[in-house]
Amino acid sequence: MLHRVVKKNDVNKDKWIGVGGHFKKGESPEECLLREVKEETGLTLTSYRFRGIVTFKLTDSLGETLTEYMCLYTADGFEGQLTSCDEGVLEWVEKSKIDSLEIWEGDKIFFRLLREEEPFFSLKLWYVEDVLKEAVLNGRALDI
């Protein structure tokens, strides 16, 4: 996990998040995964699975809405040594302790799905001013 404590004006400031980032032009989800993990951790993944897609609908205080998509992977094989990251502090965290960290409410949902070995899923999370207002899993609304 990455504890985002370094960047100023960071929407994820002081939160724990998974490793990842945005696509570069022409990249596939898999290429993006491998590049981002290498850049942020120094590790080269050797075994990983595409687990789901998360749609983020983000509405700000002016009512402007942005939609972003996240391809969600898990990995169980890697080579190399963990390095420092200029975006925060990297730390191995036991799966059972993730929910006790300062993470986004929607992240708690997809981390639970990953722990429960949910088959490939589509999760939509709607945040208004950083507050989770709606979560929809495979087309069905969840109680939040």
CSV table of C-alpha atoms in Angstrom, one decimal:
chain,number,residue,atom,x,y,z
A,1,MET,CA,0.0,0.0,0.0
A,2,LEU,CA,1.1,3.6,-0.6
A,3,HIS,CA,0.5,6.1,2.2
A,4,ARG,CA,0.1,9.4,0.4
A,5,VAL,CA,1.9,11.8,2.7
A,6,VAL,CA,4.3,13.7,0.4
A,7,LYS,CA,2.5,15.6,-2.3
A,8,LYS,CA,0.9,19.0,-1.6
A,9,ASN,CA,-2.7,19.6,-2.8
A,10,ASP,CA,-3.2,15.9,-3.2
A,11,VAL,CA,-6.8,14.6,-3.3
A,12,ASN,CA,-5.4,11.4,-1.6
A,13,LYS,CA,-3.4,13.3,1.0
A,14,ASP,CA,-2.9,11.2,4.2
A,15,LYS,CA,-4.9,8.3,2.6
A,16,TRP,CA,-3.6,4.8,2.0
A,17,ILE,CA,-4.1,3.7,-1.6
A,18,GLY,CA,-3.0,0.9,-3.9
A,19,VAL,CA,-0.1,1.5,-6.3
A,20,GLY,CA,-1.1,2.7,-9.8
A,21,GLY,CA,-1.7,5.7,-12.0
A,22,HIS,CA,-2.9,7.0,-15.3
A,23,PHE,CA,-2.5,5.5,-18.7
A,24,LYS,CA,0.0,6.9,-21.1
A,25,LYS,CA,-1.1,7.4,-24.7
A,26,GLY,CA,-1.3,4.0,-26.5
A,27,GLU,CA,-0.9,1.9,-23.3
A,28,SER,CA,-3.0,-1.2,-22.6
A,29,PRO,CA,-4.3,-1.7,-19.0
A,30,GLU,CA,-1.6,-4.4,-18.6
A,31,GLU,CA,1.2,-2.2,-19.9
A,32,CYS,CA,0.1,0.6,-17.6
A,33,LEU,CA,0.0,-1.7,-14.6
A,34,LEU,CA,3.5,-3.0,-15.2
A,35,ARG,CA,4.9,0.5,-15.8
A,36,GLU,CA,3.2,2.1,-12.8
A,37,VAL,CA,4.2,-0.7,-10.4
A,38,LYS,CA,7.8,-0.5,-11.6
A,39,GLU,CA,7.9,3.3,-11.3
A,40,GLU,CA,6.3,3.5,-7.9
A,41,THR,CA,7.8,0.4,-6.2
A,42,GLY,CA,10.9,-0.8,-8.2
A,43,LEU,CA,9.2,-4.2,-8.4
A,44,THR,CA,8.6,-6.1,-11.7
A,45,LEU,CA,5.4,-8.1,-11.6
A,46,THR,CA,5.6,-11.7,-12.7
A,47,SER,CA,2.1,-13.0,-11.8
A,48,TYR,CA,-1.0,-10.9,-11.7
A,49,ARG,CA,-4.8,-11.0,-12.5
A,50,PHE,CA,-7.3,-8.5,-13.9
A,51,ARG,CA,-10.0,-8.5,-11.2
A,52,GLY,CA,-12.4,-5.7,-12.1
A,53,ILE,CA,-13.1,-2.3,-13.3
A,54,VAL,CA,-14.1,0.6,-11.1
A,55,THR,CA,-16.0,3.7,-12.5
A,56,PHE,CA,-15.5,6.8,-10.4
A,57,LYS,CA,-18.1,9.6,-10.8
A,58,LEU,CA,-16.7,12.6,-9.0
A,59,THR,CA,-18.8,15.7,-8.4
A,60,ASP,CA,-17.2,18.8,-7.0
A,61,SER,CA,-18.7,21.8,-5.0
A,62,LEU,CA,-19.6,23.6,-8.3
A,63,GLY,CA,-21.6,20.6,-9.5
A,64,GLU,CA,-19.1,19.7,-12.1
A,65,THR,CA,-18.8,15.9,-12.7
A,66,LEU,CA,-15.7,14.0,-13.9
A,67,THR,CA,-15.7,10.3,-14.7
A,68,GLU,CA,-12.6,8.2,-14.3
A,69,TYR,CA,-12.0,4.5,-14.8
A,70,MET,CA,-9.7,2.2,-12.8
A,71,CYS,CA,-8.6,-1.2,-13.9
A,72,LEU,CA,-8.1,-3.3,-10.8
A,73,TYR,CA,-5.4,-5.9,-10.6
A,74,THR,CA,-4.0,-8.1,-7.9
A,75,ALA,CA,-0.5,-9.7,-8.0
A,76,ASP,CA,1.0,-12.7,-6.3
A,77,GLY,CA,4.5,-12.7,-7.9
A,78,PHE,CA,7.2,-10.2,-8.4
A,79,GLU,CA,11.0,-9.7,-8.7
A,80,GLY,CA,13.2,-7.0,-7.3
A,81,GLN,CA,13.6,-4.9,-4.2
A,82,LEU,CA,11.1,-2.4,-2.9
A,83,THR,CA,12.4,1.1,-3.4
A,84,SER,CA,11.3,4.5,-2.0
A,85,CYS,CA,8.5,6.4,-3.8
A,86,ASP,CA,8.3,10.1,-4.3
A,87,GLU,CA,4.4,10.0,-3.9
A,88,GLY,CA,4.4,8.7,-0.3
A,89,VAL,CA,5.5,5.8,1.9
A,90,LEU,CA,5.3,2.2,0.7
A,91,GLU,CA,4.4,-0.4,3.2
A,92,TRP,CA,3.4,-4.1,3.0
A,93,VAL,CA,0.0,-4.3,4.8
A,94,GLU,CA,-1.8,-7.5,5.8
A,95,LYS,CA,-5.1,-7.9,4.0
A,96,SER,CA,-7.0,-8.2,7.3
A,97,LYS,CA,-5.7,-4.7,8.4
A,98,ILE,CA,-6.5,-2.7,5.3
A,99,ASP,CA,-10.0,-1.6,6.5
A,100,SER,CA,-8.4,-0.1,9.6
A,101,LEU,CA,-6.3,2.3,7.5
A,102,GLU,CA,-7.4,5.7,6.4
A,103,ILE,CA,-8.8,4.7,3.0
A,104,TRP,CA,-11.7,6.0,0.9
A,105,GLU,CA,-15.1,4.5,1.7
A,106,GLY,CA,-15.4,3.1,-1.8
A,107,ASP,CA,-12.0,1.5,-1.6
A,108,LYS,CA,-13.3,-0.5,1.4
A,109,ILE,CA,-15.9,-2.0,-1.0
A,110,PHE,CA,-13.5,-3.2,-3.6
A,111,PHE,CA,-10.9,-4.4,-1.1
A,112,ARG,CA,-13.6,-6.6,0.4
A,113,LEU,CA,-14.6,-7.9,-3.0
A,114,LEU,CA,-10.9,-8.8,-3.6
A,115,ARG,CA,-10.6,-10.5,-0.3
A,116,GLU,CA,-13.7,-12.5,-0.9
A,117,GLU,CA,-12.4,-13.6,-4.3
A,118,GLU,CA,-15.3,-12.1,-6.1
A,119,PRO,CA,-15.2,-13.0,-9.8
A,120,PHE,CA,-14.5,-10.2,-12.3
A,121,PHE,CA,-16.7,-7.2,-11.3
A,122,SER,CA,-17.8,-3.8,-12.3
A,123,LEU,CA,-18.1,-1.3,-9.4
A,124,LYS,CA,-19.4,2.3,-9.8
A,125,LEU,CA,-18.7,4.7,-7.0
A,126,TRP,CA,-20.2,8.2,-7.0
A,127,TYR,CA,-18.6,10.8,-4.8
A,128,VAL,CA,-19.9,14.3,-4.1
A,129,GLU,CA,-17.3,16.6,-2.6
A,130,ASP,CA,-15.3,13.5,-1.5
A,131,VAL,CA,-18.3,11.8,0.2
A,132,LEU,CA,-19.5,8.5,-1.1
A,133,LYS,CA,-23.1,8.9,-2.2
A,134,GLU,CA,-23.7,5.8,-4.3
A,135,ALA,CA,-22.1,2.4,-5.0
A,136,VAL,CA,-23.4,0.0,-7.7
A,137,LEU,CA,-21.9,-3.5,-8.1
A,138,ASN,CA,-22.6,-5.3,-11.4
A,139,GLY,CA,-25.7,-3.1,-12.0
A,140,ARG,CA,-27.2,-3.4,-8.5
A,141,ALA,CA,-27.1,-0.7,-5.9
A,142,LEU,CA,-25.3,-1.4,-2.6
A,143,ASP,CA,-26.3,-0.2,0.8
A,144,ILE,CA,-23.7,2.3,1.9
